Amino acid sequence: MNELMSAKKAASAVRPLKLGFLGVGWIGRHRMKAILDSGMAEAVAIADPSAEMAREARMLAPDARIAAGLDELLDQRLDGIVIATPSAAHARQSIRALEAGVAVFCQKPLGRTASEVKAVVDASRTADRLLGVDLSYRHTQGLQQIRDIIRATGLGKVFAADLTFHNAYGPDKTWFYDKTLSGGGCVIDLGVHLVDLALWCLDFPSVVTVTSELRSGGERLEDSSGVEDFASATLTLAGGEIIRLTCSWRLQAGCDAVIGAEFFGTKGGASFRNVDGSFYDFTAERLSGTSRETLTLPPEDWGGRAAVDWARQLAHGQRHDVACEEFIAVAEVVDRIYRASSDRP
């Protein structure tokens, strides 16, 4: 509540942003509501192929116009656009908006490959417009505290990390299972969060080597045109750190989800884990020998914070941010995970 009140107080000092929303399924509407509730923006126009989804989103903003698509949205003289469409369209739509002089907040992945992501970042730089990506776990209090502890060398030298994301359900949209549309399976859907968190917490060190194993239906994925439902990867960083990543769809996990990030150093460790299989509730702990110190406990309304943070930056005049290069670094590691699996004998 205090966070929302602070956002609204800050918003009162600046003109409300005029935003468009492209794609307003569940996650698009959630991000839309979070931004509108902050008081920093108004929804000028909404576009979605589903008339039903557009009508539901318009209940959040009765004065918003229903647009036919991206071009009609861009005709509305927007400050920014929030994109929550299928992955295949992300790069193209983001570049189109940036070239029109409109800031972009896009769902992950920003592109299906590192080259697509780089093209979007280049467009942001050329247009000098703000670009944000919904890497939402960065905005949990637990991971922010863990990152601060690591940066303050509170764990000593971090030499290993284990990150996990198992979704016991898997996507319900058919396009997720078409690699030309999705870019891949659970790695690009869930593993992108793990790669981002590992690199973000460790200040984006160079990745020296990547090994990986991708599986589908329990068998090694041999067909490069298919999508994986289980993946395991090991990254070796420039300082010798070992990062292990595991993610899956429809794993027999005994609960809805298993999500975690653990960092181990010479002077201690830190753990971020979901509670009772929840997708939303997390606890963070500092580890020392056989003891644990609680850092954060649920509940915490963190899901829309990345979108609100982008809107706050935009409202205060932020343009292209060099931190966008981090999006390329994450995408390059995702690419290497896919290549490493294909290169295995």
Short mmCIF file of N, CA, C and O in Angstrom, two decimals, residues 154-217:
data_model
loop_
_atom_site.label_atom_id
_atom_site.label_comp_id
_atom_site.label_asym_id
_atom_site.label_seq_id
_atom_site.Cartn_x
_atom_site.Cartn_y
_atom_site.Cartn_z
N GLY A 154 28.94 -9.67 1.03
CA GLY A 154 28.45 -10.29 2.26
C GLY A 154 28.51 -11.80 2.25
O GLY A 154 28.47 -12.42 3.31
N LEU A 155 28.60 -12.40 1.07
CA LEU A 155 28.74 -13.86 0.97
C LEU A 155 30.19 -14.26 0.70
O LEU A 155 30.47 -15.44 0.45
N GLY A 156 31.11 -13.29 0.72
CA GLY A 156 32.47 -13.57 0.31
C GLY A 156 32.51 -13.69 -1.20
O GLY A 156 31.77 -13.00 -1.91
N LYS A 157 33.37 -14.55 -1.72
CA LYS A 157 33.41 -14.79 -3.17
C LYS A 157 32.36 -15.82 -3.54
O LYS A 157 32.42 -16.97 -3.08
N VAL A 158 31.40 -15.42 -4.31
CA VAL A 158 30.38 -16.37 -4.79
C VAL A 158 31.01 -17.27 -5.85
O VAL A 158 31.57 -16.78 -6.83
N PHE A 159 30.97 -18.56 -5.62
CA PHE A 159 31.60 -19.49 -6.55
C PHE A 159 30.62 -20.44 -7.23
O PHE A 159 30.97 -21.15 -8.17
N ALA A 160 29.35 -20.44 -6.75
CA ALA A 160 28.37 -21.35 -7.34
C ALA A 160 26.96 -20.81 -7.13
O ALA A 160 26.70 -20.08 -6.17
N ALA A 161 26.07 -21.20 -8.03
CA ALA A 161 24.66 -20.84 -7.90
C ALA A 161 23.81 -21.91 -8.56
O ALA A 161 24.21 -22.49 -9.57
N ASP A 162 22.65 -22.18 -7.97
CA ASP A 162 21.66 -23.10 -8.54
C ASP A 162 20.35 -22.36 -8.70
O ASP A 162 19.84 -21.78 -7.74
N LEU A 163 19.79 -22.37 -9.92
CA LEU A 163 18.53 -21.68 -10.18
C LEU A 163 17.58 -22.65 -10.86
O LEU A 163 17.98 -23.39 -11.78
N THR A 164 16.32 -22.63 -10.44
CA THR A 164 15.33 -23.62 -10.88
C THR A 164 14.00 -22.96 -11.16
O THR A 164 13.57 -22.06 -10.43
N PHE A 165 13.32 -23.42 -12.22
CA PHE A 165 11.95 -22.99 -12.49
C PHE A 165 11.21 -24.14 -13.16
O PHE A 165 11.39 -24.40 -14.34
N HIS A 166 10.41 -24.85 -12.38
CA HIS A 166 9.56 -25.93 -12.91
C HIS A 166 8.11 -25.47 -12.84
O HIS A 166 7.61 -25.12 -11.77
N ASN A 167 7.44 -25.44 -13.98
CA ASN A 167 6.02 -25.13 -14.07
C ASN A 167 5.29 -26.44 -14.34
O ASN A 167 5.43 -27.02 -15.41
N ALA A 168 4.53 -26.92 -13.36
CA ALA A 168 3.91 -28.24 -13.48
C ALA A 168 2.77 -28.28 -14.49
O ALA A 168 2.22 -29.35 -14.75
N TYR A 169 2.41 -27.15 -15.06
CA TYR A 169 1.31 -27.11 -16.04
C TYR A 169 1.83 -26.97 -17.46
O TYR A 169 1.48 -27.74 -18.34
N GLY A 170 2.62 -25.96 -17.73
CA GLY A 170 3.04 -25.69 -19.09
C GLY A 170 2.06 -24.77 -19.77
O GLY A 170 0.91 -24.59 -19.33
N PRO A 171 2.47 -24.15 -20.88
CA PRO A 171 1.63 -23.16 -21.57
C PRO A 171 0.36 -23.78 -22.14
O PRO A 171 0.35 -24.94 -22.54
N ASP A 172 -0.70 -22.97 -22.21
CA ASP A 172 -1.97 -23.45 -22.76
C ASP A 172 -2.26 -22.88 -24.15
O ASP A 172 -3.33 -23.12 -24.70
N LYS A 173 -1.32 -22.12 -24.70
CA LYS A 173 -1.48 -21.57 -26.06
C LYS A 173 -0.64 -22.39 -27.04
O LYS A 173 0.52 -22.69 -26.79
N THR A 174 -1.23 -22.72 -28.19
CA THR A 174 -0.55 -23.62 -29.13
C THR A 174 0.72 -23.02 -29.70
O THR A 174 1.66 -23.77 -30.03
N TRP A 175 0.81 -21.69 -29.81
CA TRP A 175 1.99 -21.10 -30.43
C TRP A 175 3.26 -21.36 -29.63
O TRP A 175 4.38 -21.33 -30.18
N PHE A 176 3.14 -21.64 -28.33
CA PHE A 176 4.32 -21.94 -27.52
C PHE A 176 5.05 -23.18 -28.02
O PHE A 176 6.25 -23.33 -27.80
N TYR A 177 4.33 -24.08 -28.69
CA TYR A 177 4.90 -25.34 -29.11
C TYR A 177 5.37 -25.32 -30.57
O TYR A 177 5.79 -26.35 -31.10
N ASP A 178 5.31 -24.16 -31.19
CA ASP A 178 5.81 -23.96 -32.56
C ASP A 178 7.06 -23.09 -32.45
O ASP A 178 6.99 -21.91 -32.14
N LYS A 179 8.24 -23.69 -32.68
CA LYS A 179 9.50 -22.99 -32.46
C LYS A 179 9.62 -21.73 -33.30
O LYS A 179 10.26 -20.76 -32.89
N THR A 180 9.04 -21.73 -34.49
CA THR A 180 9.12 -20.53 -35.33
C THR A 180 8.39 -19.36 -34.69
O THR A 180 8.71 -18.21 -34.96
N LEU A 181 7.40 -19.66 -33.85
CA LEU A 181 6.63 -18.60 -33.19
C LEU A 181 7.17 -18.27 -31.80
O LEU A 181 7.14 -17.11 -31.38
N SER A 182 7.65 -19.29 -31.09
CA SER A 182 8.07 -19.09 -29.70
C SER A 182 9.56 -18.87 -29.54
O SER A 182 10.00 -18.26 -28.56
N GLY A 183 10.35 -19.40 -30.47
CA GLY A 183 11.80 -19.34 -30.33
C GLY A 183 12.38 -20.52 -29.58
O GLY A 183 13.59 -20.73 -29.57
N GLY A 184 11.52 -21.30 -28.93
CA GLY A 184 11.97 -22.46 -28.17
C GLY A 184 10.94 -22.84 -27.14
O GLY A 184 9.83 -22.32 -27.12
N GLY A 185 11.34 -23.75 -26.25
CA GLY A 185 10.42 -24.24 -25.24
C GLY A 185 10.65 -23.63 -23.88
O GLY A 185 10.70 -22.41 -23.73
N CYS A 186 10.82 -24.48 -22.87
CA CYS A 186 10.89 -23.98 -21.49
C CYS A 186 12.10 -23.10 -21.24
O CYS A 186 12.07 -22.25 -20.34
N VAL A 187 13.17 -23.24 -22.03
CA VAL A 187 14.35 -22.39 -21.80
C VAL A 187 14.03 -20.93 -22.10
O VAL A 187 14.31 -20.05 -21.28
N ILE A 188 13.44 -20.66 -23.25
CA ILE A 188 13.17 -19.27 -23.59
C ILE A 188 11.95 -18.73 -22.85
O ILE A 188 11.79 -17.52 -22.67
N ASP A 189 11.09 -19.64 -22.37
CA ASP A 189 9.91 -19.22 -21.62
C ASP A 189 10.25 -18.98 -20.14
O ASP A 189 9.91 -17.93 -19.58
N LEU A 190 10.91 -19.95 -19.50
CA LEU A 190 11.20 -19.88 -18.07
C LEU A 190 12.68 -19.67 -17.78
O LEU A 190 13.05 -18.90 -16.90
N GLY A 191 13.52 -20.36 -18.54
CA GLY A 191 14.96 -20.27 -18.31
C GLY A 191 15.51 -18.88 -18.52
O GLY A 191 16.53 -18.52 -17.91
N VAL A 192 14.84 -18.08 -19.35
CA VAL A 192 15.31 -16.71 -19.56
C VAL A 192 15.32 -15.95 -18.24
O VAL A 192 16.21 -15.12 -18.00
N HIS A 193 14.35 -16.20 -17.36
CA HIS A 193 14.34 -15.57 -16.04
C HIS A 193 15.55 -16.02 -15.22
O HIS A 193 16.18 -15.21 -14.52
N LEU A 194 15.88 -17.31 -15.29
CA LEU A 194 16.99 -17.83 -14.51
C LEU A 194 18.32 -17.26 -14.99
O LEU A 194 19.17 -16.87 -14.17
N VAL A 195 18.51 -17.22 -16.29
CA VAL A 195 19.74 -16.63 -16.84
C VAL A 195 19.85 -15.17 -16.42
O VAL A 195 20.91 -14.71 -15.96
N ASP A 196 18.75 -14.45 -16.54
CA ASP A 196 18.76 -13.03 -16.17
C ASP A 196 19.11 -12.85 -14.70
O ASP A 196 19.95 -12.00 -14.35
N LEU A 197 18.49 -13.63 -13.82
CA LEU A 197 18.73 -13.46 -12.39
C LEU A 197 20.17 -13.80 -12.02
O LEU A 197 20.79 -13.12 -11.20
N ALA A 198 20.71 -14.87 -12.61
CA ALA A 198 22.09 -15.24 -12.31
C ALA A 198 23.05 -14.13 -12.72
O ALA A 198 23.92 -13.71 -11.94
N LEU A 199 22.91 -13.62 -13.94
CA LEU A 199 23.81 -12.58 -14.42
C LEU A 199 23.58 -11.26 -13.70
O LEU A 199 24.53 -10.55 -13.36
N TRP A 200 22.32 -10.93 -13.45
CA TRP A 200 21.98 -9.66 -12.78
C TRP A 200 22.52 -9.62 -11.36
O TRP A 200 23.11 -8.63 -10.93
N CYS A 201 22.35 -10.70 -10.61
CA CYS A 201 22.84 -10.74 -9.23
C CYS A 201 24.36 -10.68 -9.17
O CYS A 201 24.92 -10.18 -8.19
N LEU A 202 25.04 -11.15 -10.21
CA LEU A 202 26.50 -11.18 -10.22
C LEU A 202 27.11 -10.07 -11.08
O LEU A 202 28.29 -10.11 -11.42
N ASP A 203 26.29 -9.05 -11.42
CA ASP A 203 26.76 -7.88 -12.19
C ASP A 203 27.24 -8.22 -13.60
O ASP A 203 28.22 -7.66 -14.09
N PHE A 204 26.57 -9.14 -14.26
CA PHE A 204 26.78 -9.48 -15.66
C PHE A 204 28.24 -9.76 -16.01
O PHE A 204 28.85 -9.09 -16.83
N PRO A 205 28.79 -10.81 -15.39
CA PRO A 205 30.15 -11.24 -15.77
C PRO A 205 30.13 -11.94 -17.13
O PRO A 205 29.07 -12.34 -17.63
N SER A 206 31.31 -12.12 -17.72
CA SER A 206 31.40 -12.85 -18.98
C SER A 206 31.13 -14.33 -18.75
O SER A 206 31.55 -14.90 -17.73
N VAL A 207 30.44 -14.94 -19.69
CA VAL A 207 30.17 -16.38 -19.64
C VAL A 207 31.17 -17.07 -20.55
O VAL A 207 31.20 -16.84 -21.76
N VAL A 208 32.01 -17.94 -19.98
CA VAL A 208 33.10 -18.55 -20.74
C VAL A 208 32.62 -19.78 -21.48
O VAL A 208 32.85 -19.94 -22.68
N THR A 209 31.96 -20.69 -20.77
CA THR A 209 31.48 -21.92 -21.42
C THR A 209 30.04 -22.20 -21.03
O THR A 209 29.58 -21.80 -19.95
N VAL A 210 29.33 -22.89 -21.92
CA VAL A 210 27.94 -23.30 -21.68
C VAL A 210 27.79 -24.75 -22.14
O VAL A 210 28.16 -25.10 -23.27
N THR A 211 27.27 -25.59 -21.27
CA THR A 211 26.87 -26.93 -21.66
C THR A 211 25.39 -27.10 -21.32
O THR A 211 24.88 -26.44 -20.41
N SER A 212 24.71 -27.95 -22.06
CA SER A 212 23.27 -28.09 -21.81
C SER A 212 22.74 -29.42 -22.31
O SER A 212 23.36 -30.09 -23.15
N GLU A 213 21.59 -29.77 -21.79
CA GLU A 213 20.85 -30.96 -22.22
C GLU A 213 19.38 -30.57 -22.29
O GLU A 213 18.81 -30.09 -21.30
N LEU A 214 18.77 -30.75 -23.45
CA LEU A 214 17.35 -30.45 -23.64
C LEU A 214 16.59 -31.75 -23.88
O LEU A 214 17.06 -32.62 -24.62
N ARG A 215 15.41 -31.86 -23.27
CA ARG A 215 14.61 -33.06 -23.43
C ARG A 215 13.17 -32.73 -23.76
O ARG A 215 12.68 -31.65 -23.43
N SER A 216 12.50 -33.66 -24.39
CA SER A 216 11.07 -33.54 -24.69
C SER A 216 10.43 -34.89 -24.42
O SER A 216 10.88 -35.92 -24.97
N GLY A 217 9.42 -34.90 -23.55
CA GLY A 217 8.79 -36.17 -23.19
C GLY A 217 9.75 -37.15 -22.56
O GLY A 217 9.58 -38.37 -22.71
#
